[in-house]
CSV table of C-alpha atoms and ligand atoms in Angstrom, one decimal:
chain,number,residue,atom,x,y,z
A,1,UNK,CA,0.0,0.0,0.0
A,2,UNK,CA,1.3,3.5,-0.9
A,3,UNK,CA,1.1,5.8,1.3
A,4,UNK,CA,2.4,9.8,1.2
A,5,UNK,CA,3.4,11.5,3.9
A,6,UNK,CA,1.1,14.2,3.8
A,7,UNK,CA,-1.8,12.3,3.3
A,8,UNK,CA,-0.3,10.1,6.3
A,9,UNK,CA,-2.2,12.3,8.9
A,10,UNK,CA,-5.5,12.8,7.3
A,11,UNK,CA,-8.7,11.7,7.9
A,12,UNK,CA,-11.7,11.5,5.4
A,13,UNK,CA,-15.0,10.2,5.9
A,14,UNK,CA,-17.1,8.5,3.2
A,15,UNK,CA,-20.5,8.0,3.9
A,16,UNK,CA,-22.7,4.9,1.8
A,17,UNK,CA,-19.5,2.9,2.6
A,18,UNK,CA,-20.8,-0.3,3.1
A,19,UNK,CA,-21.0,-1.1,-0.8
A,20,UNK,CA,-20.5,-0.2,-3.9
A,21,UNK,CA,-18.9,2.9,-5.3
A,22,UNK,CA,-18.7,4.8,-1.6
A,23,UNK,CA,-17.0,0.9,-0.3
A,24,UNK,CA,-14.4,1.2,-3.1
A,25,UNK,CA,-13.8,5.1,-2.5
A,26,UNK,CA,-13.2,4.4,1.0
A,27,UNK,CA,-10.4,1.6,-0.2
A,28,UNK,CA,-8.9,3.9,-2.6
A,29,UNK,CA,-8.5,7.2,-0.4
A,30,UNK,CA,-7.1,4.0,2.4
A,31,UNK,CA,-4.3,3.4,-0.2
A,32,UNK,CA,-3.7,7.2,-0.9
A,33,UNK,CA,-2.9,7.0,2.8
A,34,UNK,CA,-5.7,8.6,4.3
A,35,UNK,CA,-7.5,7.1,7.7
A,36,UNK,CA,-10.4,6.6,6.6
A,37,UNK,CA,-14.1,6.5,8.3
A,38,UNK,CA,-16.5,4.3,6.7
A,39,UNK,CA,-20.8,5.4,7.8
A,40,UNK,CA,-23.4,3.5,6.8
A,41,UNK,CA,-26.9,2.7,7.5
A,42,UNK,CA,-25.3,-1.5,7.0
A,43,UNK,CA,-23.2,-1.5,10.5
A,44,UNK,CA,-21.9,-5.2,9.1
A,45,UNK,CA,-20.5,-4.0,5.8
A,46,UNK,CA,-18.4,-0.9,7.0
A,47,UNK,CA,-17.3,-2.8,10.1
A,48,UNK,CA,-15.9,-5.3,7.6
A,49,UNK,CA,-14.6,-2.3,4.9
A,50,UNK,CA,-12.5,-1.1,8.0
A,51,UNK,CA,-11.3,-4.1,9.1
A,52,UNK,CA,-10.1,-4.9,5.4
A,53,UNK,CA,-8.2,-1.6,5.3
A,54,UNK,CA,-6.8,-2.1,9.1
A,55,UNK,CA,-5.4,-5.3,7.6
A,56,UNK,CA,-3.7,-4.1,4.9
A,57,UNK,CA,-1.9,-1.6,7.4
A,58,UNK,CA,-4.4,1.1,7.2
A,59,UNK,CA,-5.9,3.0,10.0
A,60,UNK,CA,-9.8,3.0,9.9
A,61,UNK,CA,-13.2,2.8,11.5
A,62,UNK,CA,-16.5,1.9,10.3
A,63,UNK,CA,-19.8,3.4,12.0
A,64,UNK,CA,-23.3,2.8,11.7
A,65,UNK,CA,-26.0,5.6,10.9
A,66,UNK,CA,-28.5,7.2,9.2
A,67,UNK,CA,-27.3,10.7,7.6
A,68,UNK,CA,-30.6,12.4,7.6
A,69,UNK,CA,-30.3,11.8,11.2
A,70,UNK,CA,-29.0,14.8,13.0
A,71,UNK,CA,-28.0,13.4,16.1
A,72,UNK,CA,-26.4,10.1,14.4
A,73,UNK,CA,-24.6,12.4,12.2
A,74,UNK,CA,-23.2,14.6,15.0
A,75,UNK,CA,-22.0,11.3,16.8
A,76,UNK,CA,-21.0,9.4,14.2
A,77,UNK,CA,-18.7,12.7,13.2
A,78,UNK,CA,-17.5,13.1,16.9
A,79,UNK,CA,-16.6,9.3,17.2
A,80,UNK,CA,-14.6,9.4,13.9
A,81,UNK,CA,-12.2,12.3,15.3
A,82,UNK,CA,-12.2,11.0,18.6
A,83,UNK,CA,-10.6,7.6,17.2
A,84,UNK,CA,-8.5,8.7,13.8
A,85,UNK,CA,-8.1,12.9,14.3
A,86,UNK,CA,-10.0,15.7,12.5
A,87,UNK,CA,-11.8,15.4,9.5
A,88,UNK,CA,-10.9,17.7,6.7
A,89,UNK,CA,-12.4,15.1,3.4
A,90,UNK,CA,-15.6,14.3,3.4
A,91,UNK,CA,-17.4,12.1,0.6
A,92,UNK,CA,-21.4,12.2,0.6
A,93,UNK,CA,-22.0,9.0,-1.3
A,94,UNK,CA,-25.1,7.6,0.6
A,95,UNK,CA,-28.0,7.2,-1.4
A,96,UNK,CA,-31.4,5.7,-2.3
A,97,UNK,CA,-33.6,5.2,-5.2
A,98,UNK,CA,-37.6,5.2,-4.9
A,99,UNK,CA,-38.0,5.4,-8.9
A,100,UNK,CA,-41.5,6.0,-10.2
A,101,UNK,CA,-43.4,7.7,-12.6
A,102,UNK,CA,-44.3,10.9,-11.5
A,103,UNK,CA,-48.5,10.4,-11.3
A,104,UNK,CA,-47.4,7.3,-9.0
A,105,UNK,CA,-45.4,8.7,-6.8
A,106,UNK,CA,-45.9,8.4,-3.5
A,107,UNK,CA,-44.7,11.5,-1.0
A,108,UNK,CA,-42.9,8.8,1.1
A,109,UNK,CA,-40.9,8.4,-1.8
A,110,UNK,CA,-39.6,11.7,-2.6
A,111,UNK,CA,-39.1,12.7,1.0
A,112,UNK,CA,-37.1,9.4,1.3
A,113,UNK,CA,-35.0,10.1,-1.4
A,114,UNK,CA,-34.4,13.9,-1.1
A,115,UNK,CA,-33.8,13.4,2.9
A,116,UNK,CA,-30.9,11.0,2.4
A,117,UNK,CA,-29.5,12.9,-0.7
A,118,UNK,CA,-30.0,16.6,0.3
A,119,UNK,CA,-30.3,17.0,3.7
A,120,UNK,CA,-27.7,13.6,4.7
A,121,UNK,CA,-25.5,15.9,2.6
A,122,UNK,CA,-25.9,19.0,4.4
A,123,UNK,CA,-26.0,17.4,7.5
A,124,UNK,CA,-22.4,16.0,7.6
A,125,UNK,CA,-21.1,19.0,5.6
A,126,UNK,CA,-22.3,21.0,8.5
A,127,UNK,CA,-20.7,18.8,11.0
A,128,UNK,CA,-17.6,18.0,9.0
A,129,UNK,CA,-17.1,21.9,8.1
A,130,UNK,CA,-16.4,22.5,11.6
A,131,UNK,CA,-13.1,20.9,11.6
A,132,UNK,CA,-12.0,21.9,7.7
A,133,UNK,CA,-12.6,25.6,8.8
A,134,UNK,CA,-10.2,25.2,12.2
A,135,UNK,CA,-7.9,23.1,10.0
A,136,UNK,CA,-8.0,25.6,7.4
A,137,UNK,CA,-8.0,22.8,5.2
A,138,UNK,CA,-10.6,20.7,3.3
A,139,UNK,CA,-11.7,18.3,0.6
A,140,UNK,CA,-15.6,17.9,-0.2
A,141,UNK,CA,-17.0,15.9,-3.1
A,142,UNK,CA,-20.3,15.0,-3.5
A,143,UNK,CA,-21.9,12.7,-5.5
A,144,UNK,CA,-24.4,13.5,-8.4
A,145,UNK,CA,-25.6,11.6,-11.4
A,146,UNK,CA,-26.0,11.7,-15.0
A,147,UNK,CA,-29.8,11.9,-13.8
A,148,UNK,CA,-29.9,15.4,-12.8
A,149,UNK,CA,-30.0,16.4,-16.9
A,150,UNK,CA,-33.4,14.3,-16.5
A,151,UNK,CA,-34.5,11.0,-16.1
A,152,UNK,CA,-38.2,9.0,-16.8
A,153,UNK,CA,-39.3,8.0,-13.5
A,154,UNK,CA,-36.6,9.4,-11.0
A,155,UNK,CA,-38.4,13.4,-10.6
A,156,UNK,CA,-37.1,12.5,-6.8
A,157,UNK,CA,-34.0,11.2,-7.6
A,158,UNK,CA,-33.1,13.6,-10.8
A,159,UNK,CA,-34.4,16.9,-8.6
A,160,UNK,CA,-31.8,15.7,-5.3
A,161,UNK,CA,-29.0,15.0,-7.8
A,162,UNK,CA,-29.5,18.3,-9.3
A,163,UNK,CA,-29.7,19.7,-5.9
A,164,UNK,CA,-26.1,18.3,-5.1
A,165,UNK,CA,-24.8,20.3,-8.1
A,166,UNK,CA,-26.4,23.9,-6.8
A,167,UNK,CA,-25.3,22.5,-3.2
A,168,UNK,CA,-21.7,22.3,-3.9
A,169,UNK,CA,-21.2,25.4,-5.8
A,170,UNK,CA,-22.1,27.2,-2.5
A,171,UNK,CA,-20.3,25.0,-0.6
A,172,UNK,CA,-17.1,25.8,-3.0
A,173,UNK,CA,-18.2,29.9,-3.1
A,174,UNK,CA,-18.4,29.7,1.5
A,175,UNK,CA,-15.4,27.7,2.3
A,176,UNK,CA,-12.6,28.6,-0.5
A,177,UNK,CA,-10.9,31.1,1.9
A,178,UNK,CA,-10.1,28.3,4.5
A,179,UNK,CA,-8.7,26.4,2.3
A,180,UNK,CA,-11.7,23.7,1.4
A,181,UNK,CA,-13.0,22.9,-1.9
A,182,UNK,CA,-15.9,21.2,-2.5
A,183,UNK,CA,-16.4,19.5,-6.4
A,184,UNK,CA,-19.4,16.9,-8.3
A,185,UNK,CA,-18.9,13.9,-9.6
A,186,UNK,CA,-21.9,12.7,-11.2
A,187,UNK,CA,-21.4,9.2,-12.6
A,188,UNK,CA,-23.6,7.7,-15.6
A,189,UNK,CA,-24.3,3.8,-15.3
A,190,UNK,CA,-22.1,2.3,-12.7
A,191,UNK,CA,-22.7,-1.2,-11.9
A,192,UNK,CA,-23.5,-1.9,-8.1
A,193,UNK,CA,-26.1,-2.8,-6.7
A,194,UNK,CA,-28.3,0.2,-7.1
A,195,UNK,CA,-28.4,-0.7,-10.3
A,196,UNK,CA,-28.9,-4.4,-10.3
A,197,UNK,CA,-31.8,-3.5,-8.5
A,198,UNK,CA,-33.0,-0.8,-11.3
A,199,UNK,CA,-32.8,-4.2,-13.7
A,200,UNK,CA,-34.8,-6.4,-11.5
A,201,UNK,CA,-37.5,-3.4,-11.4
A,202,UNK,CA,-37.8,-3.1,-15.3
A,203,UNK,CA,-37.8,-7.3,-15.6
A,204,UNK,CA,-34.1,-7.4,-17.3
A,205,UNK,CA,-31.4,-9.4,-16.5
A,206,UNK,CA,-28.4,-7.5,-14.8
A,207,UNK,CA,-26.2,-8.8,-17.5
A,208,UNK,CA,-28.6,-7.6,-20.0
A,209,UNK,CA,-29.7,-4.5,-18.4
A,210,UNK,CA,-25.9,-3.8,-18.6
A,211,UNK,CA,-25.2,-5.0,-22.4
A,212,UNK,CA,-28.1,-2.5,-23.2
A,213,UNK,CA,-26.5,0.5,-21.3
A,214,UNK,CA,-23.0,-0.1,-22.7
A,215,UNK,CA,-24.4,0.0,-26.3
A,216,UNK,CA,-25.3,3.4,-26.0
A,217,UNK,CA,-21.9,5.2,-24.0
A,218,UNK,CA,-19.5,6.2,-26.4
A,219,UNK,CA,-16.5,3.9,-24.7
A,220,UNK,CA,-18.8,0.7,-25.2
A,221,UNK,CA,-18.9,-0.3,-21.4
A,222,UNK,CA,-20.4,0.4,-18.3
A,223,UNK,CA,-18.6,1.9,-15.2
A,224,UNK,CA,-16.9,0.3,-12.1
A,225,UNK,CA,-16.7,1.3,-8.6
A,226,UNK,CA,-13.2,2.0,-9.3
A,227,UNK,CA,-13.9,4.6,-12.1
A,228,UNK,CA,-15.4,6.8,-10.0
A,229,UNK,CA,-12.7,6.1,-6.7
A,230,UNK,CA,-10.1,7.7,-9.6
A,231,UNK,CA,-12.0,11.0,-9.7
A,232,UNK,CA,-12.4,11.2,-6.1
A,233,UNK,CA,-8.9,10.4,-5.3
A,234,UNK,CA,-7.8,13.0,-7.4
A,235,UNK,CA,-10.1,15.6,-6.4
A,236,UNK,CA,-8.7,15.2,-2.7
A,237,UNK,CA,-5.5,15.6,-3.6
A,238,UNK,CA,-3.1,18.9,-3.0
A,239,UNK,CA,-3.0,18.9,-6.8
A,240,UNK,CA,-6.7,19.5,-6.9
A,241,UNK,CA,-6.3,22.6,-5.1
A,242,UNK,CA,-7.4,25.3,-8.1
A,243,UNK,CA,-10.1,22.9,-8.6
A,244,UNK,CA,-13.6,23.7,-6.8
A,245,UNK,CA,-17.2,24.3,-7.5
A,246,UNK,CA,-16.9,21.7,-10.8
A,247,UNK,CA,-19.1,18.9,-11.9
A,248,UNK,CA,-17.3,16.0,-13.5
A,249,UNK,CA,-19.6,13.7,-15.6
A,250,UNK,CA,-18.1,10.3,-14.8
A,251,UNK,CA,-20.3,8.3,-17.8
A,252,UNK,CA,-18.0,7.1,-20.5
A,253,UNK,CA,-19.1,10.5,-22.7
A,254,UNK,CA,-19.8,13.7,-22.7
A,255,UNK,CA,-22.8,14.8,-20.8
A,256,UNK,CA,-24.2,18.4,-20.2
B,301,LIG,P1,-25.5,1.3,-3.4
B,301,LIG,O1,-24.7,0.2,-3.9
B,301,LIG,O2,-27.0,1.2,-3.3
B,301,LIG,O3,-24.9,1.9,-2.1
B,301,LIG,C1,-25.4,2.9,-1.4
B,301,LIG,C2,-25.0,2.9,0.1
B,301,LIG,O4,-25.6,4.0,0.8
B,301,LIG,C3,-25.6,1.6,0.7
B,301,LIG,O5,-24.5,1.0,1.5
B,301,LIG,C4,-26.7,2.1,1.6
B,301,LIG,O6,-26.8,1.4,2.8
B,301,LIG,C5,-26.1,3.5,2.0
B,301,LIG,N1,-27.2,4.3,2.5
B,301,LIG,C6,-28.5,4.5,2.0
B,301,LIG,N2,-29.2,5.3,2.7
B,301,LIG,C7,-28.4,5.7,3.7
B,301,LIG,C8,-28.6,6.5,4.9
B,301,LIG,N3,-29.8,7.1,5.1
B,301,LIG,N4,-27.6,6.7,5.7
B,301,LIG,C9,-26.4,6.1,5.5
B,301,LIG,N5,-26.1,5.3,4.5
B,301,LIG,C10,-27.1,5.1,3.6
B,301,LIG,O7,-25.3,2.6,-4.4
B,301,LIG,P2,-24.1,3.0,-5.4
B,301,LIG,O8,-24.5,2.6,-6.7
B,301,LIG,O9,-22.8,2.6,-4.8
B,301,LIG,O10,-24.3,4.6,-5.3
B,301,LIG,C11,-23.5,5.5,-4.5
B,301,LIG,C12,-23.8,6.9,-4.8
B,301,LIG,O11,-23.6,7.1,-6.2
B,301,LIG,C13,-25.3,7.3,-4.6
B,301,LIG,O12,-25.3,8.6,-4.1
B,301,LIG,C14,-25.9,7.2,-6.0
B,301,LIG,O13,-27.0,8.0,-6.1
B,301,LIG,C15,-24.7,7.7,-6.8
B,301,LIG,N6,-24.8,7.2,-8.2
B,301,LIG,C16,-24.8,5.9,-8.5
B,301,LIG,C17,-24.9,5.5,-9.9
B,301,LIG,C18,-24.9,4.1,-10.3
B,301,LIG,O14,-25.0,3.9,-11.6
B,301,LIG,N7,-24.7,3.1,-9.5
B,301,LIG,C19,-24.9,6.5,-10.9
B,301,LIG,C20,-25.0,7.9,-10.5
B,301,LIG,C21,-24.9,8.2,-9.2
B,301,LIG,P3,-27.8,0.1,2.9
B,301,LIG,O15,-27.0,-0.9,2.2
B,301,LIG,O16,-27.9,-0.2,4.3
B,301,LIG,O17,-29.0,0.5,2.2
């Protein structure tokens, strides 16, 4: 595992971590060197994340909670510094689907979905801020999605993703003076289990749920995990330091 020394002493907290792109974020920023604080509503799979990257001579913890919780957030946030130091790079990965077509939609749905996107996301930016401002340092990257240009039967989903975008150009416009930026990535088709579960919803077969999508992005295949961990890793880096209030479209082709 490489590890540089100025990374050595950081700590960044990725939230969604049990799985998917958020559990191979939090094992790529391990390798950059960070310690790293895996939250998750799944207590099981960040527990096992953290043990993975203790294992490999890493320093991590994994905590359970819900980030539209406010007190969760605030304790999970506390415990995390407590155990590994200050937080100064915070991921919001967590995230849910409730896709429907607008005339079904239910109101649980789009509160669901906007309360784990929106306000999870403000909630541990609030918390996290705190210790980027007194650091005078800080990395924030939130996830979006191809969705927020529009997407049949995700108005919840496509409106939070959006959301993110006008989230963290304030975010970038409020903390560039101590030293935090705060960037997008909004991936197109990645292949996790969010979207096997979009497959099993329309009838398809993952494999050919995913042999459809790759037809149509221009580099012929769907995304990884990985392909997204790249971006973030970079966009925490000292060299992404001129880089802040940006939306990279992670999706195999342009998108705007
Ligand atoms: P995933 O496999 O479904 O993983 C999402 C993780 O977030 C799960 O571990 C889930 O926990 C956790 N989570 C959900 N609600 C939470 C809450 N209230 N508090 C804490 N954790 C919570 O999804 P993914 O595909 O990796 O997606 C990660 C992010 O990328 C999401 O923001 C998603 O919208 C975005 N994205 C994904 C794609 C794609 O194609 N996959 C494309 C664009 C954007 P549980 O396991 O306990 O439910």
């Amino acid at each position: 595992m490489r590890r540089s020394p100025v990374t050595a002493s950081r700590v960044a907290i990725v939230t969604g971590a049990g799985r998917g792109i958020g559990a191979a974020v939090a094992r790529r920023l391990a390798s950059d060197g960070f310690a790293v604080g895996l939250l998750d509503l799944d207590e099981a799979g960040v527990k096992q994340g953290a043990e993975a990257i203790v294992a490999d001579g890493g320093r991590a913890v994994g905590v359970a909670l819900d980030v539209s919780d406010a007190g969760q957030v605030e304790a999970a946030v506390t415990r995390v510094a407590e155990e590994l130091g200050a937080p100064t790079v915070l991921i919001n990965n967590a995230g849910i689907t409730r896709d429907n077509l607008l005339f079904k939609m239910t109101e649980q749905d789009w509160d669901s979905v906007l309360n784990v996107h929106l306000r999870g996301s403000f909630l541990m930016t609030r918390e996290v801020q705190k210790y980027q401002t007194q650091e005078k340092w800080g990395r924030i990257v939130n996830l979006s999605s191809t969705s927020a240009l529009g997407n049949r039967g995700q108005v919840n989903y496509s409106a939070a993703k959006a959301g993110m975008q006008g989230f963290t150009k304030t975010l970038a416009i409020e903390l560039g003076k101590f030293g935090v930026t705060a960037n997008a990535i909004a991936p197109g088709f990645i292949a996790t289990d969010m979207t096997a579960a979009t497959a099993e919803r329309v009838g398809m077969s993952f494999e050919d749920f995913k042999a459809a999508a790759a037809s149509q992005i221009p580099v012929q295949r769907v995304g990884t995990p990985e392909d997204i961990a790249n971006v973030a890793s970079f966009l925490v880096s000292e060299g992404a330091g001129f880089v802040s209030g940006q939306v990279i479209y992670v999706a195999g082709g342009p998108k705007d």
